[in-house]
PDB file of C-alpha atoms in Angstrom:
ATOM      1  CA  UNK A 115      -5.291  -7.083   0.698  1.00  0.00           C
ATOM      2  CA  UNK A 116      -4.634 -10.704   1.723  1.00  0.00           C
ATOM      3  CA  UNK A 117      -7.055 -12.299   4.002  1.00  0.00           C
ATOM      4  CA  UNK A 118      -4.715 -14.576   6.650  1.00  0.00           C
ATOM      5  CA  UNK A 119      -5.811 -17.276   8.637  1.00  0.00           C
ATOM      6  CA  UNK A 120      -4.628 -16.825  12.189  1.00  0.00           C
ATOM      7  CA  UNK A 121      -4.682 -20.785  13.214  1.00  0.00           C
ATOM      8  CA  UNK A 122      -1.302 -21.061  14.824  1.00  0.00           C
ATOM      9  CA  UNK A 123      -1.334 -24.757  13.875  1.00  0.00           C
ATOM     10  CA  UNK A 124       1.118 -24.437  10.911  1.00  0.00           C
ATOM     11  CA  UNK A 125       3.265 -21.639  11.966  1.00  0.00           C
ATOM     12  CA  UNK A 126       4.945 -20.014  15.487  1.00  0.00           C
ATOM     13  CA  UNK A 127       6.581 -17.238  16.027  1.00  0.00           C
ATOM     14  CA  UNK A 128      10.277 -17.631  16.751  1.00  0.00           C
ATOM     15  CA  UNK A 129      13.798 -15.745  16.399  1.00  0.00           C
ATOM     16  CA  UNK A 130      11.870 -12.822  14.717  1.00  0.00           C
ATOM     17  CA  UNK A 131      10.909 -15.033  11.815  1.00  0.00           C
ATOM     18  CA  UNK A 132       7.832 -16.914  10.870  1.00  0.00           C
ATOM     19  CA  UNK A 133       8.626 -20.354  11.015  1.00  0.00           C
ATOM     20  CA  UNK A 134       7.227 -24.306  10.758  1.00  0.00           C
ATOM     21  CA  UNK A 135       6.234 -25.504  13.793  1.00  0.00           C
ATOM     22  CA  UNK A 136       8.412 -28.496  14.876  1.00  0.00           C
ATOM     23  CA  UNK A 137       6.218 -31.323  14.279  1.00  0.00           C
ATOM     24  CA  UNK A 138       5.511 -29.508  10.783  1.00  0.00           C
ATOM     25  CA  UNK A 139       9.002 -29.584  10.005  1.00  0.00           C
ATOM     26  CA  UNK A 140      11.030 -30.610   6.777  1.00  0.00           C
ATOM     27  CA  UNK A 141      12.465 -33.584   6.180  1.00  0.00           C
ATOM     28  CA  UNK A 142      15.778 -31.839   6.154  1.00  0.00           C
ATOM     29  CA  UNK A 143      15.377 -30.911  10.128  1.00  0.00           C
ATOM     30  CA  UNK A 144      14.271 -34.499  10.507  1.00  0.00           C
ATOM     31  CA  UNK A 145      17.061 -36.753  12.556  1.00  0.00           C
ATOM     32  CA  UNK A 146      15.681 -40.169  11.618  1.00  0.00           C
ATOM     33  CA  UNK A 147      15.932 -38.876   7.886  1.00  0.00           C
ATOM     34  CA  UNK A 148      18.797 -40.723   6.080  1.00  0.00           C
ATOM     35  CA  UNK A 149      20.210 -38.049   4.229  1.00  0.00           C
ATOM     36  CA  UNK A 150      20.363 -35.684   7.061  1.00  0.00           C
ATOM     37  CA  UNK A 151      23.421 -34.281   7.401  1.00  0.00           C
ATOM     38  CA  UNK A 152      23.243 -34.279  11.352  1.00  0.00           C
ATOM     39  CA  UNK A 153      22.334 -38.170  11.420  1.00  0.00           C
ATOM     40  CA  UNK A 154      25.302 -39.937  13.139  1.00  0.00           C
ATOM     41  CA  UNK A 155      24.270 -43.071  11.630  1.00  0.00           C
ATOM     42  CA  UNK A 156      24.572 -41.470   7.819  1.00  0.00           C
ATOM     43  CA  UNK A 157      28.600 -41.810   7.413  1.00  0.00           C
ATOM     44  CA  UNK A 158      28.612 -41.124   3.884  1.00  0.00           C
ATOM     45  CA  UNK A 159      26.940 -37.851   4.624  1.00  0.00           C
ATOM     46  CA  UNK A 160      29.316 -35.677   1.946  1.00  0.00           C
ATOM     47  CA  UNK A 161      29.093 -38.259  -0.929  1.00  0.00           C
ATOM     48  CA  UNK A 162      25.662 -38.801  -0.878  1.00  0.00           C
ATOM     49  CA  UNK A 163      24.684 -35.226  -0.647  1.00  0.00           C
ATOM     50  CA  UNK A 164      25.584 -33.827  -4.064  1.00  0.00           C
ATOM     51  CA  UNK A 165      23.696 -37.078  -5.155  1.00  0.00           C
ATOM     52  CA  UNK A 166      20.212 -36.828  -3.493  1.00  0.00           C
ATOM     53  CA  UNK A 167      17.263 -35.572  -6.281  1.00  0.00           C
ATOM     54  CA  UNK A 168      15.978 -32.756  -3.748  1.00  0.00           C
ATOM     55  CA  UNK A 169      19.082 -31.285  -2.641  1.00  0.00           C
ATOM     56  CA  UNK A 170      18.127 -28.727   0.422  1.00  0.00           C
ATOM     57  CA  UNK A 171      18.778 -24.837   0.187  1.00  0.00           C
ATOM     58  CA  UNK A 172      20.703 -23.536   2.266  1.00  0.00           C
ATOM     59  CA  UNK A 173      21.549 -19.608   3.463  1.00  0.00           C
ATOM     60  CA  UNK A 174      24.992 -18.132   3.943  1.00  0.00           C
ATOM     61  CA  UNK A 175      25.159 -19.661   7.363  1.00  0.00           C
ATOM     62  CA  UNK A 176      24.560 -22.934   6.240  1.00  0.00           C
ATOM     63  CA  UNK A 177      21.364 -23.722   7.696  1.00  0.00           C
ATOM     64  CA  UNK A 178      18.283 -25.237   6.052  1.00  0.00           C
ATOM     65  CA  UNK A 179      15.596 -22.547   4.540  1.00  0.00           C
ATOM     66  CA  UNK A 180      12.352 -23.729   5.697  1.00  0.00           C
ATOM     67  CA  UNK A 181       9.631 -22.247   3.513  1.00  0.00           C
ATOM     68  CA  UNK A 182       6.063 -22.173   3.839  1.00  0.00           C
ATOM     69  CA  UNK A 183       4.228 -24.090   1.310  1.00  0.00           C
ATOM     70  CA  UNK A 184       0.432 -22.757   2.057  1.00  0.00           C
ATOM     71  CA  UNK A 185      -1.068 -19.864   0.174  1.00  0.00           C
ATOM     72  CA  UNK A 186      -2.258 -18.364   3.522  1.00  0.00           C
ATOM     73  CA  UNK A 187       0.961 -17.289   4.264  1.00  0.00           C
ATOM     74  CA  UNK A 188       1.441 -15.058   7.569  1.00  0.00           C
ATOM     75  CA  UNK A 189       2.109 -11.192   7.058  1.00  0.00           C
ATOM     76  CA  UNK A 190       5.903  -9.933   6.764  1.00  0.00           C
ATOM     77  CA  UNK A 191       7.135  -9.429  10.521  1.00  0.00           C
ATOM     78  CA  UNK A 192       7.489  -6.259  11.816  1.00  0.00           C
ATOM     79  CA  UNK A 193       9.686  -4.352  14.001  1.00  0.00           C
ATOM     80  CA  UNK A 194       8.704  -5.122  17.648  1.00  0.00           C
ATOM     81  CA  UNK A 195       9.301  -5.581  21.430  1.00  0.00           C
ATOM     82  CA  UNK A 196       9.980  -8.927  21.924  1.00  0.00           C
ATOM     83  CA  UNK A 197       8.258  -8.988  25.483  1.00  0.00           C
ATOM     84  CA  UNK A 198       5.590  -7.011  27.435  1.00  0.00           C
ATOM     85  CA  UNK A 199       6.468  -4.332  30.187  1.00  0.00           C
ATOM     86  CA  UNK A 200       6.103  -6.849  32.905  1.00  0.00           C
ATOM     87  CA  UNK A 201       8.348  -9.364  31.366  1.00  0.00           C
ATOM     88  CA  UNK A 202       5.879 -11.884  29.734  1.00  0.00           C
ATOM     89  CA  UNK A 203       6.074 -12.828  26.387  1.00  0.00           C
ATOM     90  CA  UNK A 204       2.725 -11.903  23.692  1.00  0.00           C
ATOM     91  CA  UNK A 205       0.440 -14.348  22.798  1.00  0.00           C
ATOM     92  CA  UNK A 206       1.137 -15.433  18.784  1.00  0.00           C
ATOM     93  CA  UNK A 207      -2.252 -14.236  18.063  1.00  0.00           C
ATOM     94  CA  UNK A 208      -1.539 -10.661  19.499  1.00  0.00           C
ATOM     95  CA  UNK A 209       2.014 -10.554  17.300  1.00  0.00           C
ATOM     96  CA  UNK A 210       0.337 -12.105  14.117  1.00  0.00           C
ATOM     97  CA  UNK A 211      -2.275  -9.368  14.493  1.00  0.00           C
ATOM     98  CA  UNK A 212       0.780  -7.107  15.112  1.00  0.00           C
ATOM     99  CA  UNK A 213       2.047  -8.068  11.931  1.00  0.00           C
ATOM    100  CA  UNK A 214      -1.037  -7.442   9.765  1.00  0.00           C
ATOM    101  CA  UNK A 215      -1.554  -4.224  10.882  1.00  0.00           C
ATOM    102  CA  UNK A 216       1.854  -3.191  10.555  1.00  0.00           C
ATOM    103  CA  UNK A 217       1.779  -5.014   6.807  1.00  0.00           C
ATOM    104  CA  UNK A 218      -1.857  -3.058   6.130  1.00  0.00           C
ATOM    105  CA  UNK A 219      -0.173   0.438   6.779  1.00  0.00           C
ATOM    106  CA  UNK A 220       2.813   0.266   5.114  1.00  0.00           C
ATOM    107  CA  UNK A 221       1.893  -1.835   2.368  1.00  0.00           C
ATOM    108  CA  UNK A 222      -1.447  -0.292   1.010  1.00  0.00           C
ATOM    109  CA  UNK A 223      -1.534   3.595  -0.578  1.00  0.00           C
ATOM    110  CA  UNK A 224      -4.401   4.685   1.497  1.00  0.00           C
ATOM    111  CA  UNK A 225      -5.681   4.335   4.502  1.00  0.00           C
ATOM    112  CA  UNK A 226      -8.574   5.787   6.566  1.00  0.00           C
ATOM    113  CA  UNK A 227      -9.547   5.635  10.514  1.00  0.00           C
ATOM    114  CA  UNK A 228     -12.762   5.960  11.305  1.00  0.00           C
ATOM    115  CA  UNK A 229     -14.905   5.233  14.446  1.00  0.00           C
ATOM    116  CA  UNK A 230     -18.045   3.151  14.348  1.00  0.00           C
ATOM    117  CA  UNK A 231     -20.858   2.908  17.035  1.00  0.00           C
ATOM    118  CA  UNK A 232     -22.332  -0.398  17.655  1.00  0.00           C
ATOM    119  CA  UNK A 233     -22.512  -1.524  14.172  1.00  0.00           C
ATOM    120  CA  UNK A 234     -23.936  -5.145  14.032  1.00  0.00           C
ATOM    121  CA  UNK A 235     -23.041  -8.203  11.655  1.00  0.00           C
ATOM    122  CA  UNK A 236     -25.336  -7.893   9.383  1.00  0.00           C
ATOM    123  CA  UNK A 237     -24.494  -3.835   9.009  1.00  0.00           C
ATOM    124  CA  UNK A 238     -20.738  -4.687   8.526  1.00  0.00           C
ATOM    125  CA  UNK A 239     -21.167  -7.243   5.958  1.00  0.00           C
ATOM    126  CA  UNK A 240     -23.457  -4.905   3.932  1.00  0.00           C
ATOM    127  CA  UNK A 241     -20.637  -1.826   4.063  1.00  0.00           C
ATOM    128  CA  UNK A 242     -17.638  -4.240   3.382  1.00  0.00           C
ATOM    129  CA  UNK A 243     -19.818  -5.618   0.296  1.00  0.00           C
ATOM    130  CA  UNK A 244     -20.057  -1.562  -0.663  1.00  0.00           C
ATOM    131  CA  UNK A 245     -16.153  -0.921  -0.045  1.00  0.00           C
ATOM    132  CA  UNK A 246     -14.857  -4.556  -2.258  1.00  0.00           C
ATOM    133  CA  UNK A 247     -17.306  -3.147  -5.294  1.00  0.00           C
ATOM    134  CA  UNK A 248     -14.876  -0.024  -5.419  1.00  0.00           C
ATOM    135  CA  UNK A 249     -11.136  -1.654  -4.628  1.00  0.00           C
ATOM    136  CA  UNK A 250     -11.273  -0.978  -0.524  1.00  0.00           C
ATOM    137  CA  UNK A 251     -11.216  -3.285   2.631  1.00  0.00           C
ATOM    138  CA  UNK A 252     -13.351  -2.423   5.777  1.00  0.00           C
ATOM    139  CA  UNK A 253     -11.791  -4.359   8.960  1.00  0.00           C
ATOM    140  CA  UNK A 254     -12.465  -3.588  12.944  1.00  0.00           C
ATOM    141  CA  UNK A 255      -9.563  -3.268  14.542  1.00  0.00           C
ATOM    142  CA  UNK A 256      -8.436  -3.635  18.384  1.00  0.00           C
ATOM    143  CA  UNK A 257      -7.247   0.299  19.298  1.00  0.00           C
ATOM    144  CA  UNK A 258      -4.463  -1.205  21.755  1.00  0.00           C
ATOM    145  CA  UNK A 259      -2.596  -2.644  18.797  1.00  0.00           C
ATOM    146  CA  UNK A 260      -2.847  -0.529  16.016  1.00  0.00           C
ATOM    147  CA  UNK A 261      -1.738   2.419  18.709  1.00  0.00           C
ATOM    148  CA  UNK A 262       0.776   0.183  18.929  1.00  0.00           C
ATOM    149  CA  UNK A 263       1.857  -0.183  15.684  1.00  0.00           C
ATOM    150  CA  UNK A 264       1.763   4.040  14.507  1.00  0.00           C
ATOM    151  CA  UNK A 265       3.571   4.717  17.809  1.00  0.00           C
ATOM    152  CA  UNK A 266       6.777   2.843  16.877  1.00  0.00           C
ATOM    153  CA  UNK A 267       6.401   3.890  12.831  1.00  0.00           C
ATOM    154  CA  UNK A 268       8.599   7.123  12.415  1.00  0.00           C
ATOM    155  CA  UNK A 269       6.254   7.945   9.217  1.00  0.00           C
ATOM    156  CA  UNK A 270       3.590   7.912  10.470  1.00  0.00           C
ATOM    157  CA  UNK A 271       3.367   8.314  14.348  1.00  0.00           C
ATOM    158  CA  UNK A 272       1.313  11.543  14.197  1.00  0.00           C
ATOM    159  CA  UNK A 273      -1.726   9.407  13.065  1.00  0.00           C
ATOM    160  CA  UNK A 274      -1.838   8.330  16.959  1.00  0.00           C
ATOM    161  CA  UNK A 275      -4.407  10.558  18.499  1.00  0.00           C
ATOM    162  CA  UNK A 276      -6.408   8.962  15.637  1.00  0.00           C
ATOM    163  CA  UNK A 277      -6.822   5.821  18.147  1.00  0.00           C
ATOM    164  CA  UNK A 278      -9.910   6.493  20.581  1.00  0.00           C
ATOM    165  CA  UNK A 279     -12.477   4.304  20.634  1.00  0.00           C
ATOM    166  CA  UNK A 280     -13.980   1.406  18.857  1.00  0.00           C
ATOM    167  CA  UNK A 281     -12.309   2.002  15.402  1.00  0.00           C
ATOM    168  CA  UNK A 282     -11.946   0.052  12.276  1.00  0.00           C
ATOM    169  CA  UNK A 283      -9.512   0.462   8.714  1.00  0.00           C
ATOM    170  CA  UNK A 284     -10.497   1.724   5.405  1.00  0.00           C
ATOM    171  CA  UNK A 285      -7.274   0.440   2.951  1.00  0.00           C
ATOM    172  CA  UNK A 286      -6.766   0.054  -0.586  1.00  0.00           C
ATOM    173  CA  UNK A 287      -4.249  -0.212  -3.145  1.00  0.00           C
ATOM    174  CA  UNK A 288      -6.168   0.712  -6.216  1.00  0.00           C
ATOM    175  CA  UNK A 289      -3.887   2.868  -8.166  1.00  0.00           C
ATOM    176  CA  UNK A 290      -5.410   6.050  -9.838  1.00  0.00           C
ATOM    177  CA  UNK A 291      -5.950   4.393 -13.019  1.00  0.00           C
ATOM    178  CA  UNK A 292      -7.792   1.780 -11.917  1.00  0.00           C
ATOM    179  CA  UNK A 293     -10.764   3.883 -10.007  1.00  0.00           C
ATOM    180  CA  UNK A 294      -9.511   7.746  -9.642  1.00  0.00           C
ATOM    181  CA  UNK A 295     -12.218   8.779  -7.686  1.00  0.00           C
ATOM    182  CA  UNK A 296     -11.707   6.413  -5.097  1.00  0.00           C
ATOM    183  CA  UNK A 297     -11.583   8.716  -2.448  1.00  0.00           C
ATOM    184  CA  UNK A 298     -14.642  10.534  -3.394  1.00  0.00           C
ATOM    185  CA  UNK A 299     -16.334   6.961  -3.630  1.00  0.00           C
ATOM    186  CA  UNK A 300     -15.330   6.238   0.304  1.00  0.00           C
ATOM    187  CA  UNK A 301     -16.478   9.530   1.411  1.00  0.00           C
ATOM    188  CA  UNK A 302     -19.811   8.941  -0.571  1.00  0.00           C
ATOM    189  CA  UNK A 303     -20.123   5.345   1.123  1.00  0.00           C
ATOM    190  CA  UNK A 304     -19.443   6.976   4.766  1.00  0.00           C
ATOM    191  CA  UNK A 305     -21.854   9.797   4.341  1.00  0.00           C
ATOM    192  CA  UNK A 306     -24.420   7.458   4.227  1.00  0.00           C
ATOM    193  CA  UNK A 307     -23.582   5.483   7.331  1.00  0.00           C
ATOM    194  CA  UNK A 308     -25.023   7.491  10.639  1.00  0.00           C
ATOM    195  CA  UNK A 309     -22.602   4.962  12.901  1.00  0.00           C
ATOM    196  CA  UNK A 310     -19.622   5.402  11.203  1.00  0.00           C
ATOM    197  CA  UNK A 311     -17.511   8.849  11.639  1.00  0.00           C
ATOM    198  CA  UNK A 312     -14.151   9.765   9.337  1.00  0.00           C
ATOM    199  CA  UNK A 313     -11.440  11.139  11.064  1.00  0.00           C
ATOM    200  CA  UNK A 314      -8.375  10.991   9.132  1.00  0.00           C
ATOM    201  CA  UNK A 315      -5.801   8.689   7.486  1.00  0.00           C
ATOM    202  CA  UNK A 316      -3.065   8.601   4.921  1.00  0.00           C
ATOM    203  CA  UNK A 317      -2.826   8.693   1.391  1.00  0.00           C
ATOM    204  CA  UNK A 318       0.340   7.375  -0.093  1.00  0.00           C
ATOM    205  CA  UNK A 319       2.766   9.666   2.274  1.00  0.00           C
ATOM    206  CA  UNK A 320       0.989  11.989   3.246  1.00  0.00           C
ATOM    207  CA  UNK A 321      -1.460  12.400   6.596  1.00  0.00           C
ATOM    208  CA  UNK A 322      -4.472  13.892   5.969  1.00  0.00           C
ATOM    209  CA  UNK A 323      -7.751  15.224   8.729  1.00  0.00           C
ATOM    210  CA  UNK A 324     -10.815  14.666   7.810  1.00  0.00           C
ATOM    211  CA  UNK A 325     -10.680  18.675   5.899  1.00  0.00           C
ATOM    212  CA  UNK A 326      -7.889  17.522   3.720  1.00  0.00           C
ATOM    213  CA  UNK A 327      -9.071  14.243   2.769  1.00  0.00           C
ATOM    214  CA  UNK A 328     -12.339  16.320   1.403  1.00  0.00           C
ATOM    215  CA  UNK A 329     -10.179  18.606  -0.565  1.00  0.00           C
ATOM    216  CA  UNK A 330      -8.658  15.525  -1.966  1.00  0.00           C
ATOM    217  CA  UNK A 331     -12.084  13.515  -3.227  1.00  0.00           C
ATOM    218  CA  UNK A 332     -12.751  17.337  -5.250  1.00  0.00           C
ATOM    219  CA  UNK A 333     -10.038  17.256  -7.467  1.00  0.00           C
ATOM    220  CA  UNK A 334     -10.006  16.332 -10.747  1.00  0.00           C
ATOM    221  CA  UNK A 335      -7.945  12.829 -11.553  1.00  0.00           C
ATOM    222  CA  UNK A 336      -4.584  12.374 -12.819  1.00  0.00           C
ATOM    223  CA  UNK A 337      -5.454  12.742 -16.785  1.00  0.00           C
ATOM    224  CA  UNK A 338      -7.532  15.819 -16.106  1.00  0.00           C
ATOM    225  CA  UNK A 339      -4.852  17.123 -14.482  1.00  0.00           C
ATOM    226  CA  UNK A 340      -2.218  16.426 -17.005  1.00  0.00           C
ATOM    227  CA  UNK A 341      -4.064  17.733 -20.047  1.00  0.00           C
ATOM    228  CA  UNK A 342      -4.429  21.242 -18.211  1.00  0.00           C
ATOM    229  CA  UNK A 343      -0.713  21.335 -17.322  1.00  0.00           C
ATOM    230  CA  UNK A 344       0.175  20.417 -21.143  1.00  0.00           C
ATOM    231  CA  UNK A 345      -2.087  23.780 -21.977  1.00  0.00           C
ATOM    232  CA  UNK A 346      -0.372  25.811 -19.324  1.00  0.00           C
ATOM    233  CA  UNK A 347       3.265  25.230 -20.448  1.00  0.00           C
ATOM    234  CA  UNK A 348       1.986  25.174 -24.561  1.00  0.00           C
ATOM    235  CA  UNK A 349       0.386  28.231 -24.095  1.00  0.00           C
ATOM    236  CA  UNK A 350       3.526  30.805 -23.669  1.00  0.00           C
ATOM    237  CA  UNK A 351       5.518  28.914 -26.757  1.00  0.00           C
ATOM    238  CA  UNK A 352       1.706  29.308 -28.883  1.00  0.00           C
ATOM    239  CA  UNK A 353       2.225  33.238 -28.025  1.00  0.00           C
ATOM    240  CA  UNK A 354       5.601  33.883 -28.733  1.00  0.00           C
ATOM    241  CA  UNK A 355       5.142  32.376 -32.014  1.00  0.00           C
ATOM    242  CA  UNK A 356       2.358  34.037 -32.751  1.00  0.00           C
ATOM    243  CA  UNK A 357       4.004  37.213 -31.956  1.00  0.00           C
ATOM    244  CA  UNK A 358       7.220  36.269 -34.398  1.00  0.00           C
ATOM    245  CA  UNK A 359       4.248  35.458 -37.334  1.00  0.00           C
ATOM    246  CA  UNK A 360       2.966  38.894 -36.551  1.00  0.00           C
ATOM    247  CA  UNK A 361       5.997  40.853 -37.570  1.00  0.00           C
ATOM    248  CA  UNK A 362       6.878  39.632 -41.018  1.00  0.00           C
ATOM    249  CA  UNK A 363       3.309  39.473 -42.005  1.00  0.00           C
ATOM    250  CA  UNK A 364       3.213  43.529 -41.219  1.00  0.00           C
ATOM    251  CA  UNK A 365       6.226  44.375 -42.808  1.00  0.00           C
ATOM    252  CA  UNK A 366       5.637  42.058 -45.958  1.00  0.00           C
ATOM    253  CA  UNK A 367       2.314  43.951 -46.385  1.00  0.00           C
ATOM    254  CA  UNK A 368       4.014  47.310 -46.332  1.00  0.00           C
ATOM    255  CA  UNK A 369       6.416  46.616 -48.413  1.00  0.00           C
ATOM    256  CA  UNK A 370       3.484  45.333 -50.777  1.00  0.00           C
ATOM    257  CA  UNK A 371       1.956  48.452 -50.201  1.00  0.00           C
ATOM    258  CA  UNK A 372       4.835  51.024 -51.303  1.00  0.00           C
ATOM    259  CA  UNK A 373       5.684  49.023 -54.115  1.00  0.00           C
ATOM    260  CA  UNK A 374       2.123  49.567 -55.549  1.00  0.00           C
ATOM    261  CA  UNK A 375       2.484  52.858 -54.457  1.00  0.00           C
ATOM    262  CA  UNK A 376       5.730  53.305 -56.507  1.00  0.00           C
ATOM    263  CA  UNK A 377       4.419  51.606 -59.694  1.00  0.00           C
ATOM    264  CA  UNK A 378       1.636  54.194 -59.619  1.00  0.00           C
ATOM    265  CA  UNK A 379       3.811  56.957 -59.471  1.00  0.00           C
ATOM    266  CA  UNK A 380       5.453  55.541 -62.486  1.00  0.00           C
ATOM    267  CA  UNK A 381       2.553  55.326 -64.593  1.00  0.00           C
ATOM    268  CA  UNK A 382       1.774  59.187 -64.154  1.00  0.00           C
TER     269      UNK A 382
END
């Protein structure tokens, strides 16, 4: 997972998009800029466009796309109320937290809640160092906005009661190829922690308690798996071909049989 700075110097949040903050913003939006289009003093506006070396994009409603050149770039925005229940409008850091959380469930294959007590620095930088070494990402999360975010997903809504307390987010997108026993390698990390408690989470689509997700870290991964299913379905078609083998065999030996029977017979 992408780590995202949350200075809002380069970015705001307006008209449910992430955008450049005006005195950030392109030479396109830029009045005193001769080849603006809006620039009254510019009267050769149309001829002069099609001629310019860094011609602007533009949507299907004409407007100028503004793009954001840094490789921090904010999470994807998600579906939200624009203001709060009294009428007041959230603070950008609450909505680009928002937005990571909402980017951290939807966007990762598994994810685990679990509640910590008290941990200190130097005890969370020694169990996030444990987590990167096997493809996972430990961060603390605020409870209010995470709640948030699972009450308004239609997926994944029954993961609320999951919420109580100081809690923090186990997520990863290692596939099963890259480490398949990565959720026996969490539960293995965990076990050893006496402040930190599992409760649940998702994997891929599917919500699991703290029973399932046990279940899951016992079985066998995906090639295991796939090698015993290949015997399963061979293993009828190996039978009923050795059953078809079985019947000419028999009757070619009995025939074998009465014809040296016969040729003794003959002899006498």
């Amino acid at each position: 997972m992408k780590r995202f700075n949350i200075s809002r110097d380069l970015c705001v949040f307006q008209n449910k998009s992430w955008t450049h903050s005006p005195k950030y913003s392109t030479k396109a939006n830029n009045p005193n800029n001769p080849n603006n289009s809006n620039n009254p003093n510019n009267s050769n506006n149309s001829k002069n466009s099609t001629k310019t070396n860094n011609p602007v994009k533009t949507n299907k409603t004409n407007k100028p796309i503004t793009t954001v050149k840094s490789k921090r770039e904010p999470p994807p925005h998600a579906p939200q109320k624009e203001r709060t229940n009294y009428g007041h409008k959230f603070p950008p850091q609450t909505v680009y937290t928002f937005n990571l959380y909402y980017a951290q469930l939807h966007f990762n294959r598994l994810l685990f809640i679990a509640q910590h007590n008290n941990l200190n620095v130097e005890e969370q930088t020694i169990i996030r160092q444990q987590f990167k070494k096997i493809g996972a990402d430990l961060t603390a999360v605020r409870g209010s906005i995470l709640g948030a975010v699972i009450k308004q997903s239609i997926i994944y809504r029954h993961m609320a009661p999951l919420i109580m307390g100081p809690v923090c987010m186990i997520s990863s997108n290692v596939g099963d190829e890259e480490n398949p026993k990565l959720v026996s390698d969490i539960l293995n990390i965990l076990n050893k922690q006496k402040k930190m408690l599992l409760i649940g989470g998702k994997l891929d689509n599917s919500l699991l308690n703290l029973e399932d997700i046990k279940r899951v870290a016992k079985l066998p991964d995906k090639k295991h798996l796939r090698v015993e299913m290949v015997q399963t379905l061979s293993s009828p078609a190996a039978r009923i071909v050795d059953l078809l083998e079985r019947n000419p065999k028999s009757l070619v030996r009995s025939l074998e049989t009465h014809e040296s029977n016969l040729k003794g017979k003959n002899k006498k």
